[in-house]
PDB file of C-alpha atoms in Angstrom:
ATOM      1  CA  UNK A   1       0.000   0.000   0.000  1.00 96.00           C
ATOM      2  CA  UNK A   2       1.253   3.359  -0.784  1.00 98.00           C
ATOM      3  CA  UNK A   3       0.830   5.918   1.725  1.00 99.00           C
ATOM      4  CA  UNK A   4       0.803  10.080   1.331  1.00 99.00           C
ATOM      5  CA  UNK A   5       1.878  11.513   4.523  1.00 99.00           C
ATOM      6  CA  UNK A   6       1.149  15.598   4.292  1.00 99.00           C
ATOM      7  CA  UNK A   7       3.323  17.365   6.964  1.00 98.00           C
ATOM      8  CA  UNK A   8       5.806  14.768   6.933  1.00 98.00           C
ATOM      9  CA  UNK A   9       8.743  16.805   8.159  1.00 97.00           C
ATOM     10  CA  UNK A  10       6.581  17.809  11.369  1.00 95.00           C
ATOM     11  CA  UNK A  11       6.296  16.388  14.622  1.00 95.00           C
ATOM     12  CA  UNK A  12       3.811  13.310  14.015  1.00 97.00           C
ATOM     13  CA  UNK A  13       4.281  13.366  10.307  1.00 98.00           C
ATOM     14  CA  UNK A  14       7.980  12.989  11.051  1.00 98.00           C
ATOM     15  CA  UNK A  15       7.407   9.897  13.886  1.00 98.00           C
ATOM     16  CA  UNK A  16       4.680   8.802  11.446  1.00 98.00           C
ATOM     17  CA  UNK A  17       6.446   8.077   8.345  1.00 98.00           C
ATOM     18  CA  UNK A  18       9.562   6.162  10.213  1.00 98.00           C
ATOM     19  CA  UNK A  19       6.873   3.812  11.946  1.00 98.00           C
ATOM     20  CA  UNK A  20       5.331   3.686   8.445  1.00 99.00           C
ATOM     21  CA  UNK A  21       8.624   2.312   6.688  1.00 98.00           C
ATOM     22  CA  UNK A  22       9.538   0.493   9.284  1.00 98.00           C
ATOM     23  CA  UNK A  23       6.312  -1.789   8.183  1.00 97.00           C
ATOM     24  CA  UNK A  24       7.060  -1.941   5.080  1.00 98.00           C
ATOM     25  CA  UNK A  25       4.766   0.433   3.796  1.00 98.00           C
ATOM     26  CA  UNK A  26       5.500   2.409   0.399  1.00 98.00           C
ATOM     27  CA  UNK A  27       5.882   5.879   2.465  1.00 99.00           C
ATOM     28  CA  UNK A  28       6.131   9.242   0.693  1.00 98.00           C
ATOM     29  CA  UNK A  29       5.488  12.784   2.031  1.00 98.00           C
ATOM     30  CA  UNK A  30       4.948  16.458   1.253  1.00 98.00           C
ATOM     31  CA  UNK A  31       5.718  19.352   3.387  1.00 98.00           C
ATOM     32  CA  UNK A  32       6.866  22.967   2.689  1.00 96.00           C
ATOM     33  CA  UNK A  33      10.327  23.097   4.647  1.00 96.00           C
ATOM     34  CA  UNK A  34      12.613  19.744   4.516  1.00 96.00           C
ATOM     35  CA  UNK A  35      12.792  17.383   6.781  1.00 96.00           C
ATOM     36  CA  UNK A  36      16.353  18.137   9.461  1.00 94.00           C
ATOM     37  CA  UNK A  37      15.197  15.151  12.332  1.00 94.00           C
ATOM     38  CA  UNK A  38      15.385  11.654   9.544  1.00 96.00           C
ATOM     39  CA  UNK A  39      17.275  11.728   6.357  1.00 97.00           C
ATOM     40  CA  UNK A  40      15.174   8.520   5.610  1.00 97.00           C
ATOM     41  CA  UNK A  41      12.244  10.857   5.802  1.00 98.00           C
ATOM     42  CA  UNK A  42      13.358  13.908   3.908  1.00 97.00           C
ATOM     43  CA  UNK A  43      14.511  11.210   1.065  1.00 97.00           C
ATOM     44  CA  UNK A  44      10.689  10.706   0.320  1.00 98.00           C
ATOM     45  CA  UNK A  45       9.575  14.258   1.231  1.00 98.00           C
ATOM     46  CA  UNK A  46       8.699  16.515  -1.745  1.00 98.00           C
ATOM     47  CA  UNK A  47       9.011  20.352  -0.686  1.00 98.00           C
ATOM     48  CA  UNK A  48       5.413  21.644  -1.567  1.00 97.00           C
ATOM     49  CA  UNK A  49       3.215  24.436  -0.330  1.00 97.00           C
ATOM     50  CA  UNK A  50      -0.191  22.751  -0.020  1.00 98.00           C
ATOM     51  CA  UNK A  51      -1.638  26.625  -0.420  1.00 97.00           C
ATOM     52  CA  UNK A  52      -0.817  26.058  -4.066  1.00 98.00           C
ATOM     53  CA  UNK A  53      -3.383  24.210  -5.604  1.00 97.00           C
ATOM     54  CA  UNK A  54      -2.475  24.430  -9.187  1.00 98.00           C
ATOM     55  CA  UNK A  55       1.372  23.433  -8.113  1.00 97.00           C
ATOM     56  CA  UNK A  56      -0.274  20.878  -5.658  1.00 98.00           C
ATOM     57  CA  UNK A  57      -1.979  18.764  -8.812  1.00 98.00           C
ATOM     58  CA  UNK A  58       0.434  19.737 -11.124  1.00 98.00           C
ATOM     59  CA  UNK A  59       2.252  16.329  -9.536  1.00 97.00           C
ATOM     60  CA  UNK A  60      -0.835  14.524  -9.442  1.00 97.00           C
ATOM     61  CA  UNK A  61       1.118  11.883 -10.637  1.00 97.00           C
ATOM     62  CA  UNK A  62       3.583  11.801  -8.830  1.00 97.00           C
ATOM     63  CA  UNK A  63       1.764  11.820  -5.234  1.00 98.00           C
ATOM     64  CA  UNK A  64      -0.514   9.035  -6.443  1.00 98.00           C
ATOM     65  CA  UNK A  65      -1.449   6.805  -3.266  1.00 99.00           C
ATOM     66  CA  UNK A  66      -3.744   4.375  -2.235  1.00 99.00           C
ATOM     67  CA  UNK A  67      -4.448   6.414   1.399  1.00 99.00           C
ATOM     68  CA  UNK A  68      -3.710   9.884   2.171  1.00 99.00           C
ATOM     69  CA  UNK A  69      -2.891  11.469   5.663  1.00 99.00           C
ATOM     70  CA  UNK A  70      -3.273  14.679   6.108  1.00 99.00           C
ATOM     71  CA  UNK A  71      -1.429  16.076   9.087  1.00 98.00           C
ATOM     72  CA  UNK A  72      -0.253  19.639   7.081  1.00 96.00           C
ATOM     73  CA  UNK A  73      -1.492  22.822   9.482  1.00 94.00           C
ATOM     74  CA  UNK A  74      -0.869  25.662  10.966  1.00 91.00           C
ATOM     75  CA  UNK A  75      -1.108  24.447  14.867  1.00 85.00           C
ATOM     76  CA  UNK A  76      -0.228  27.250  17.137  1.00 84.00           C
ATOM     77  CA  UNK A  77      -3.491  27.758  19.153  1.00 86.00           C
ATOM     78  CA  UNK A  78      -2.819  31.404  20.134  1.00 84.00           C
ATOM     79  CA  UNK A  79      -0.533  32.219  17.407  1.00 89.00           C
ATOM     80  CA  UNK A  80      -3.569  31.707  14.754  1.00 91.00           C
ATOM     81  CA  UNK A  81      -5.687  34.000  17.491  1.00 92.00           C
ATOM     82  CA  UNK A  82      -3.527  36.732  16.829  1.00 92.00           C
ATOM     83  CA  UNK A  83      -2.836  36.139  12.971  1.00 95.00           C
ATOM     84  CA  UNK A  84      -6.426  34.589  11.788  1.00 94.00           C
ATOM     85  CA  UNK A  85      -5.537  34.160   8.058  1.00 95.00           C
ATOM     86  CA  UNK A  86      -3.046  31.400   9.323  1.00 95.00           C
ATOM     87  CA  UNK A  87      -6.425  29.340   9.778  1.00 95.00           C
ATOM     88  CA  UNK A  88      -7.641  29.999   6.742  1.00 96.00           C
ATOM     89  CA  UNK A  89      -4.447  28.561   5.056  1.00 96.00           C
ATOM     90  CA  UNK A  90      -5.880  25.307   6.977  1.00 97.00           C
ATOM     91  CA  UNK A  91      -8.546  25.069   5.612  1.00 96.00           C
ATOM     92  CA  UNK A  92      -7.020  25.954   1.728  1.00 98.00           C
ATOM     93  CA  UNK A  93      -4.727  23.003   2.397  1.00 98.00           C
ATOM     94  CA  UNK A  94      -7.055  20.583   3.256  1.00 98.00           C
ATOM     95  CA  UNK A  95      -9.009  21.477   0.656  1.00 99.00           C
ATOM     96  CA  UNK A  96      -6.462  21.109  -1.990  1.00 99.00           C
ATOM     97  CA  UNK A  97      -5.075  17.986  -0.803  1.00 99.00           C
ATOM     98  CA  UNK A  98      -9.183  16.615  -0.565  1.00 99.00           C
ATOM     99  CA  UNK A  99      -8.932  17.437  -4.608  1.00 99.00           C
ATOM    100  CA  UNK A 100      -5.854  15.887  -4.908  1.00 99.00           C
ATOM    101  CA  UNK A 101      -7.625  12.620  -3.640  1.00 99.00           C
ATOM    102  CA  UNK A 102     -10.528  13.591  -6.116  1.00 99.00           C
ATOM    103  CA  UNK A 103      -8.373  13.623  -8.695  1.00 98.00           C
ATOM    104  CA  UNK A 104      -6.254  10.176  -8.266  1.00 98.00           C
ATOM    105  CA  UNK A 105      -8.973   8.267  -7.254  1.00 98.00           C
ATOM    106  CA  UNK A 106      -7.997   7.970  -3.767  1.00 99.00           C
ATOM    107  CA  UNK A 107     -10.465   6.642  -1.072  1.00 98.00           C
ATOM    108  CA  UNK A 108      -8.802   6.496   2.210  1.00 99.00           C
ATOM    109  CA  UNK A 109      -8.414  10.005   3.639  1.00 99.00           C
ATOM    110  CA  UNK A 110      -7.031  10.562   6.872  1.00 99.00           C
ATOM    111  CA  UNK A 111      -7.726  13.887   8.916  1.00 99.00           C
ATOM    112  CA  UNK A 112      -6.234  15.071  11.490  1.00 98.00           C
ATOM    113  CA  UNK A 113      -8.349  17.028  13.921  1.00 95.00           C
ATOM    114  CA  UNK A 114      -8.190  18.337  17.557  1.00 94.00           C
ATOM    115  CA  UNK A 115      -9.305  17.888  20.943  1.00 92.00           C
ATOM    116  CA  UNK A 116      -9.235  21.870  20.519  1.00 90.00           C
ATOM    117  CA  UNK A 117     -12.948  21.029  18.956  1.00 92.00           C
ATOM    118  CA  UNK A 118     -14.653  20.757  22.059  1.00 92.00           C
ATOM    119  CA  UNK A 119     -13.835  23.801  23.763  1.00 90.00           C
ATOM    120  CA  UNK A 120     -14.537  24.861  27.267  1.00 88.00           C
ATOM    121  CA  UNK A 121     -17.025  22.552  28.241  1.00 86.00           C
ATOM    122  CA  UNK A 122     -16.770  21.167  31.619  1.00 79.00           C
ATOM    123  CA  UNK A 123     -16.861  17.409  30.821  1.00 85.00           C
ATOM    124  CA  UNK A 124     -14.627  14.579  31.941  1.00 85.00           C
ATOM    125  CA  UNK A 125     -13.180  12.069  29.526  1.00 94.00           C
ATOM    126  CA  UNK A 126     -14.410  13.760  26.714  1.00 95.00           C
ATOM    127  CA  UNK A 127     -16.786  11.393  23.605  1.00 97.00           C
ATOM    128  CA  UNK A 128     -16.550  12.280  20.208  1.00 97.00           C
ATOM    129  CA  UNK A 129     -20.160  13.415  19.809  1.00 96.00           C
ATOM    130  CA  UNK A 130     -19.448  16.304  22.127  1.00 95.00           C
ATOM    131  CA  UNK A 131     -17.998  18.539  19.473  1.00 94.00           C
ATOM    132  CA  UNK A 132     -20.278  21.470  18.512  1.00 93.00           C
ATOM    133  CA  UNK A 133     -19.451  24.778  16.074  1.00 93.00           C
ATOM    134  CA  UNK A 134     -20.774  26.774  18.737  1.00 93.00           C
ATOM    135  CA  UNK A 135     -17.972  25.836  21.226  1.00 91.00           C
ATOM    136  CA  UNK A 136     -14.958  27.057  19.218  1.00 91.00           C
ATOM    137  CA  UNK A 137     -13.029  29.132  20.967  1.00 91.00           C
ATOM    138  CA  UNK A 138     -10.308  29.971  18.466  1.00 93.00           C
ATOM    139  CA  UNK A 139      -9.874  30.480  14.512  1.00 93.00           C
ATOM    140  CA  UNK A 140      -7.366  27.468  14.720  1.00 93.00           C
ATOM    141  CA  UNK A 141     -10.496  25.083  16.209  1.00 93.00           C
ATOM    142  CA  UNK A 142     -12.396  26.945  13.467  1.00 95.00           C
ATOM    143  CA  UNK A 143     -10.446  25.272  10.758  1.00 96.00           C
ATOM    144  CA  UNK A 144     -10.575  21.818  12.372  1.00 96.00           C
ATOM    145  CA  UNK A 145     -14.068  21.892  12.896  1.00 96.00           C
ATOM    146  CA  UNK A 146     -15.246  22.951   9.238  1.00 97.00           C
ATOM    147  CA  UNK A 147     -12.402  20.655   8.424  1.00 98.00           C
ATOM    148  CA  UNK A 148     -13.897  18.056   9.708  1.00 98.00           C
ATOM    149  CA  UNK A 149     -17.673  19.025   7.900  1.00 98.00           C
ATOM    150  CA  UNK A 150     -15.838  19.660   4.576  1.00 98.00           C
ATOM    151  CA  UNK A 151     -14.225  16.106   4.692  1.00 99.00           C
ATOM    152  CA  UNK A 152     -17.339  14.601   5.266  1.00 99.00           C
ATOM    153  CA  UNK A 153     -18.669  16.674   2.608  1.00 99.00           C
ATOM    154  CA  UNK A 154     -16.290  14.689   0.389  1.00 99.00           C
ATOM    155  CA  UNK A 155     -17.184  11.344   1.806  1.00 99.00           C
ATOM    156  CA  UNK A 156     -20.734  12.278   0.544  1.00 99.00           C
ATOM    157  CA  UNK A 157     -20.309  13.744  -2.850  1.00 99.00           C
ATOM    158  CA  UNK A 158     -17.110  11.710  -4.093  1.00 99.00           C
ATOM    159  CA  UNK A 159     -17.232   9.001  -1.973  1.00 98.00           C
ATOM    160  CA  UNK A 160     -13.716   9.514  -0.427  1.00 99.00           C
ATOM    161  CA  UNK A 161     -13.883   7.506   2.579  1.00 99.00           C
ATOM    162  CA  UNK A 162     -12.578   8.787   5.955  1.00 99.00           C
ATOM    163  CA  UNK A 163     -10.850   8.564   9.172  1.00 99.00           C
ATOM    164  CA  UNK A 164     -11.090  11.544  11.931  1.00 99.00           C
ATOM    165  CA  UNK A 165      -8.368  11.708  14.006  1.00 98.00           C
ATOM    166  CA  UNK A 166      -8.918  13.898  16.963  1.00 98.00           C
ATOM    167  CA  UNK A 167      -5.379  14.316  18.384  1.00 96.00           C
ATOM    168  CA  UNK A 168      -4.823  15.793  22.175  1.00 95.00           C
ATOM    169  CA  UNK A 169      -1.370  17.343  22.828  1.00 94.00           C
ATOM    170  CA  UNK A 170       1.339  15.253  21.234  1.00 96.00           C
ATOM    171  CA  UNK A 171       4.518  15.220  22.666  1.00 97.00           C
ATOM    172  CA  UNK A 172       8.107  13.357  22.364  1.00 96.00           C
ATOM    173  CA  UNK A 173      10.692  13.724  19.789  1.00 95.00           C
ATOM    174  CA  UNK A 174      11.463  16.303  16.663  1.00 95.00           C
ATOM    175  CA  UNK A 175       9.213  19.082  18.324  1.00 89.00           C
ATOM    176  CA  UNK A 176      11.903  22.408  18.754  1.00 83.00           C
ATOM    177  CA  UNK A 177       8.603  24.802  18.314  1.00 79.00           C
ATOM    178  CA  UNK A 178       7.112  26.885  20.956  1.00 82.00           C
ATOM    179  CA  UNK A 179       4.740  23.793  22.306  1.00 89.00           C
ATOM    180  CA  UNK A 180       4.746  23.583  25.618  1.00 94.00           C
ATOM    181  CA  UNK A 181       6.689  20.272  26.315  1.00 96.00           C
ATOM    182  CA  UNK A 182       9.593  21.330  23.694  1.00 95.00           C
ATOM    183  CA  UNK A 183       9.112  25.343  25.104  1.00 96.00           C
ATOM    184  CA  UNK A 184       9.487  24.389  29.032  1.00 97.00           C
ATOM    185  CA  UNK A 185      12.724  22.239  28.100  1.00 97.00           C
ATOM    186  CA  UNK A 186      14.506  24.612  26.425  1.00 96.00           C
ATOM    187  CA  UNK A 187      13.581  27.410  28.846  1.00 97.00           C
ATOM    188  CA  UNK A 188      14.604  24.817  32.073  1.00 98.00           C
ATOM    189  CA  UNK A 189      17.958  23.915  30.625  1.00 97.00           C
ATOM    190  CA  UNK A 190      18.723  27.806  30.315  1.00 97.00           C
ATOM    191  CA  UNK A 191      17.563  29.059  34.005  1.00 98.00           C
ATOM    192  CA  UNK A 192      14.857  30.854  32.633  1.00 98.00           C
ATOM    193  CA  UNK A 193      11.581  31.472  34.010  1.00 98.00           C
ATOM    194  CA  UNK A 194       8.643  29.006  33.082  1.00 98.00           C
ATOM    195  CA  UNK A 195       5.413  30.794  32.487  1.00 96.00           C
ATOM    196  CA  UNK A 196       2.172  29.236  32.801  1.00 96.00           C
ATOM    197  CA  UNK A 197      -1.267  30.740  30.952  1.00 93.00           C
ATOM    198  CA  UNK A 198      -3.819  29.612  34.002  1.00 86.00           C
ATOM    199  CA  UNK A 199      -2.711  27.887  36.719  1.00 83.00           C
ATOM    200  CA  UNK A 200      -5.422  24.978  36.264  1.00 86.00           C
ATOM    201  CA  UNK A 201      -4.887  24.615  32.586  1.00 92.00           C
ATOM    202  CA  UNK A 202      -5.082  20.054  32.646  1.00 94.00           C
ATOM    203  CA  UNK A 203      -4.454  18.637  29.204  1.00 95.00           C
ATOM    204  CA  UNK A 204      -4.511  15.091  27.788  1.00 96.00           C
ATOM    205  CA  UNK A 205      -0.843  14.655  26.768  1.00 97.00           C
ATOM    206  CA  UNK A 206       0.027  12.063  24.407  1.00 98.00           C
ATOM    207  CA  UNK A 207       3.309  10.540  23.314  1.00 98.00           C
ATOM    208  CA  UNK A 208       4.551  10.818  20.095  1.00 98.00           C
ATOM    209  CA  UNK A 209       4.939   6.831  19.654  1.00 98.00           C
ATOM    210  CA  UNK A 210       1.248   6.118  20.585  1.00 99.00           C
ATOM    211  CA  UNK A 211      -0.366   9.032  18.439  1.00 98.00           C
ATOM    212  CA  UNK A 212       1.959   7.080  15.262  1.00 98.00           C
ATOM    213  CA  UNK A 213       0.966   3.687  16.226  1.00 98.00           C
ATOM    214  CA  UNK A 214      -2.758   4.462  16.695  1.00 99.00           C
ATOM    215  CA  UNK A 215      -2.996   5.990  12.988  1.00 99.00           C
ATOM    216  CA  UNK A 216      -1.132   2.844  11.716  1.00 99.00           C
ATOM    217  CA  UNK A 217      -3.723   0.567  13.784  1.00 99.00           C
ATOM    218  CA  UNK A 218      -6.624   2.544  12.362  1.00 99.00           C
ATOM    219  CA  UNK A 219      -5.408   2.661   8.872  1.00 99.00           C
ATOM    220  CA  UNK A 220      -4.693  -1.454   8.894  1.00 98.00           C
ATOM    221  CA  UNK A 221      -8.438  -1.845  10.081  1.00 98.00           C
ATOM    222  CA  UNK A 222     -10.151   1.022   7.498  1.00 99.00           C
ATOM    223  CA  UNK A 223     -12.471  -0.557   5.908  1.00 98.00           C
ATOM    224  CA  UNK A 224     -13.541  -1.582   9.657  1.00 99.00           C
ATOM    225  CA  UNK A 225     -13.804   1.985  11.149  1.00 99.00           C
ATOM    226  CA  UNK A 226     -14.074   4.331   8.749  1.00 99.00           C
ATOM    227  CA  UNK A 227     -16.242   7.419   7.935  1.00 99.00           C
ATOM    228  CA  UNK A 228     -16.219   8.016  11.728  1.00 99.00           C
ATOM    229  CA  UNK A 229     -14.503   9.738  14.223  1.00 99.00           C
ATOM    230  CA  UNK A 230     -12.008   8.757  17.019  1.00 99.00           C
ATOM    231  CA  UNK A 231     -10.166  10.883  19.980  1.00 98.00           C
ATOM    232  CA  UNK A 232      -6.099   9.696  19.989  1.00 98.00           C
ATOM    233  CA  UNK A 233      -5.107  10.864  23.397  1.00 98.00           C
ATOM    234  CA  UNK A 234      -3.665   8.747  26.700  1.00 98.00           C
ATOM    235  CA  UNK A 235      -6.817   9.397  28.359  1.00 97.00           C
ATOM    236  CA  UNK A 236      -5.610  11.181  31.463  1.00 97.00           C
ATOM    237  CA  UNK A 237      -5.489  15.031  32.947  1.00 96.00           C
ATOM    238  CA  UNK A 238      -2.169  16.355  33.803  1.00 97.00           C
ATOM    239  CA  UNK A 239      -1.806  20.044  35.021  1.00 96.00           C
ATOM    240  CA  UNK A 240       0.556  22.530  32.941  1.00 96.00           C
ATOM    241  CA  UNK A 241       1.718  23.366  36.270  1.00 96.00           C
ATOM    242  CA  UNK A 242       2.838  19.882  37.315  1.00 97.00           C
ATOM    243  CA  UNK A 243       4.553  19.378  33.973  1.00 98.00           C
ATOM    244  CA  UNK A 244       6.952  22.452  34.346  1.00 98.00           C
ATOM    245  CA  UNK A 245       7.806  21.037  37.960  1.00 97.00           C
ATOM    246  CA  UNK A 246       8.735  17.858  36.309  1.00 98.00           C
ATOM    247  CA  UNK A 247      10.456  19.521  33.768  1.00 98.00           C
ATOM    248  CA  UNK A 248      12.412  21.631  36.335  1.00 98.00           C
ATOM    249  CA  UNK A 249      13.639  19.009  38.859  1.00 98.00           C
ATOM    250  CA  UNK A 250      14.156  15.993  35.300  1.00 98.00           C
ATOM    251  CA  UNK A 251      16.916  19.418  33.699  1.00 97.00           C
ATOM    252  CA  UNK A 252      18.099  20.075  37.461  1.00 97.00           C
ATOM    253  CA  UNK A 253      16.517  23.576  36.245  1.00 97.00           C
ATOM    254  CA  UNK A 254      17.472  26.569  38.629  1.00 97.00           C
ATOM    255  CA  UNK A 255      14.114  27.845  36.945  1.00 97.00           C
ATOM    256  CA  UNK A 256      10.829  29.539  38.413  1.00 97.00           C
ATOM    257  CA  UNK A 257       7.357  29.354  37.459  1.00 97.00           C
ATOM    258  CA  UNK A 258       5.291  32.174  37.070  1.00 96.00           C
ATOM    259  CA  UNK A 259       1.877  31.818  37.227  1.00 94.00           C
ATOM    260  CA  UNK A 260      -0.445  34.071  34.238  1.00 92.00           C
ATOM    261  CA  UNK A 261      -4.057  34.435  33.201  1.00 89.00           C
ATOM    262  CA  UNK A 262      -5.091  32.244  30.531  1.00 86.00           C
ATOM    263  CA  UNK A 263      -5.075  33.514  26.942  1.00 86.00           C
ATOM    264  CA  UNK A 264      -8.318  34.068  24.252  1.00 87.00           C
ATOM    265  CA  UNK A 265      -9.185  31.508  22.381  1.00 84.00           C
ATOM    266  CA  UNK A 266      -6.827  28.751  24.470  1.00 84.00           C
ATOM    267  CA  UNK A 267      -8.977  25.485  25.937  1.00 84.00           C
ATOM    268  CA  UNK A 268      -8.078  25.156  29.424  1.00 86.00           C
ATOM    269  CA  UNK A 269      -9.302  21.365  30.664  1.00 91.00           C
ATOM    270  CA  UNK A 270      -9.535  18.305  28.282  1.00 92.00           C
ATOM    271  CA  UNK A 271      -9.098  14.942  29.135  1.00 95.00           C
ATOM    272  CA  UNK A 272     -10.383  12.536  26.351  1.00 96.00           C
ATOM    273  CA  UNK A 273     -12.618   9.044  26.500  1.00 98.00           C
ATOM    274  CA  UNK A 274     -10.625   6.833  23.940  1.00 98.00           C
ATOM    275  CA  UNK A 275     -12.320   3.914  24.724  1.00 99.00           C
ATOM    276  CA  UNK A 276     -14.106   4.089  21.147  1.00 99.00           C
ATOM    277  CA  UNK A 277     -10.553   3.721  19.027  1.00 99.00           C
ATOM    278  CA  UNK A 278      -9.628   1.251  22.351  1.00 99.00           C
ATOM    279  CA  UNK A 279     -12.745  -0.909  20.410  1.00 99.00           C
ATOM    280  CA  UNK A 280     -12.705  -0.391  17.201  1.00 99.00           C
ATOM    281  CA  UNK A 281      -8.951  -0.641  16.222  1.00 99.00           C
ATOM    282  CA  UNK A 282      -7.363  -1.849  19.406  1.00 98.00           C
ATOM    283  CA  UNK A 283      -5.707   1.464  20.138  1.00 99.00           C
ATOM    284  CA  UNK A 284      -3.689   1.016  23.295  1.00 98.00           C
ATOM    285  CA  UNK A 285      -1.209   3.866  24.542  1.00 98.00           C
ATOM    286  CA  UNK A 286       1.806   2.534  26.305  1.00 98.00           C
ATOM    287  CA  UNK A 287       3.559   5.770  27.474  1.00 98.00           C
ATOM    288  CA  UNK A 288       2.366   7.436  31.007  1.00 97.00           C
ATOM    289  CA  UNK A 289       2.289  10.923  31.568  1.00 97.00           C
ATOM    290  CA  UNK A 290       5.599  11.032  33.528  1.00 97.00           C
ATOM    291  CA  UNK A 291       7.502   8.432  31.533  1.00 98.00           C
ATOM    292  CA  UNK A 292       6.850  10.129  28.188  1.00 98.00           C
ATOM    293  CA  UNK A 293       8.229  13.388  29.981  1.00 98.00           C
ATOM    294  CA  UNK A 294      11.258  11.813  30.963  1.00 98.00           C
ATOM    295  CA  UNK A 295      11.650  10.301  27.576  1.00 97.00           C
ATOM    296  CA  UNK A 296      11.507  13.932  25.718  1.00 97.00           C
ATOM    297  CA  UNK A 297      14.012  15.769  28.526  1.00 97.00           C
ATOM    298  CA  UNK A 298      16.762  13.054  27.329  1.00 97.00           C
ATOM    299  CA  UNK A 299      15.744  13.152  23.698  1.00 95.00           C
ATOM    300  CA  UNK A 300      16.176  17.320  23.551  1.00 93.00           C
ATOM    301  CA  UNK A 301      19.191  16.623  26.084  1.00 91.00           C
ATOM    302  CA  UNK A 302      21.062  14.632  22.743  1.00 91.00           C
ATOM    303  CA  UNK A 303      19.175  16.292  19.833  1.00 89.00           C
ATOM    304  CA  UNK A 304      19.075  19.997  20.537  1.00 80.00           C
TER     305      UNK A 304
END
């Protein structure tokens, strides 16, 4: 099976792809800047911007697949509050690449979504059937949501089948961006302070490895699960305040924490029910909360 992998230099795309060949799968990816974490990845990347439709399916041919994953976005939660038309370009991409599929005659479309979709509601372990427009609290969960609607919208009228992938806070390896795991790291290892947007702020964190293997479990089992909708996630609340005390004593950190209001448009408690992808493709998360932190302070300890 061939596989297109959009965002392939990113975080997951980047984790995603190396899982991918390591099964054997026929692996190649698009993203707009190269690929500096694998040279196994970047050898199958080709440097596109997915805003470019007519460049996009000018090599049609050449990004043929049988299944298409589409992780490409602009995922900076308060950056896109402040600079809206980054959203937008979400939405252009996704839309491009869903014509892409159009074109080649591809019916396995992967999405990625967000556990940014639900917004501020005060619900434990989060279901998938909790997401409403009405909730969004940010362009960037704009874009996901009438992501999500405009992929089923292709389902219907082309019959491009689908899997939604609501992700929740992925963490681990080749992440040097302003996320909060990679941020606190750099900013412990340098004495500097560590400042927190809401002292409750509890987020679902998942490791890189289980985010990668639940997409590969999903897409092995498509024709099982798909046209539906599934949160990836570890299933557990962890405090953005008891990750930067991790952080600090894991780096020996002389840092201090400062404690700030939380910002617009920023969800501040989400902890996911993933007992639906637990069912229907035997999605099961290995990494804990506190190991997968550990695991990312020694992997930024060698790699940055």
């Amino acid at each position: 099976m061939r596989i297109l992998v959009t965002g392939s230099s990113g975080t997951i795309g980047t984790r995603l792809c190396e899982a991918l060949l390591a099964k054997g799968y026929d692996v190649i990816g698009v993203d707009w800047v190269p690929n500096k974490w694998q040279p196994a990845v970047q050898k199958i990347t080709t440097i596109l911007d997915l805003r470019d439709r007519d460049a996009l399916l000018a090599q049609s041919e050449k990004l043929k697949a049988d299944a298409i994953i589409h992780l490409g976005a602009n995922a900076r939660v308060y950056e896109l509050v402040e600079d809206p038309p980054r959203a937008l370009d979400n939405f252009i991409t996704l839309f491009n690449t869903l014509e892409l599929a159009r074109k080649n005659g591809t019916k396995k479309f992967f999405f990625a979504g967000s556990r940014e979709g639900y917004g501020n509601i005060q619900v434990d372990h989060l279901t998938e059937d909790l997401v409403r427009i009405e909730n969004c609290e940010s362009p960037y969960t704009a874009s996901k949501v009438g992501g999500e609607a405009l992929v089923h919208a292709y389902t219907r009228c082309y019959g491009i089948n689908h899997v939604i992938i609501r992700f929740s806070n992925v963490y681990g390896a080749y992440d040097d961006s302003v996320r909060v795991v990679p941020l606190f790291i750099r900013q412990a290892r340098k004495n500097e302070t560590l400042k927190i947007f809401g002292k409750a702020k509890c987020l679902d964190f998942t490791y890189i490895d289980d985010a990668a293997d639940g997409v590969i479990k999903a897409l092995e089992k498509f024709d099982a699960v798909k046209n539906d909708t599934y949160n990836l996630a570890f299933g557990e609340g962890n405090t953005i305040l008891k990750l930067a005390e991790m952080i600090i004593e894991l780096t020996g950190s002389q840092s201090k924490i400062e404690l700030g209001e939380s910002r617009t448009g920023e969800v501040i408690r989400y902890v996911a029910d993933i007992s639906k992808a637990k069912k229907a493709f035997g999605y099961d998360p290995k990494v804990p909360f506190a190991e997968g932190v550990q695991k990312s302070v020694e992997w930024y300890k060698t790699h940055t």
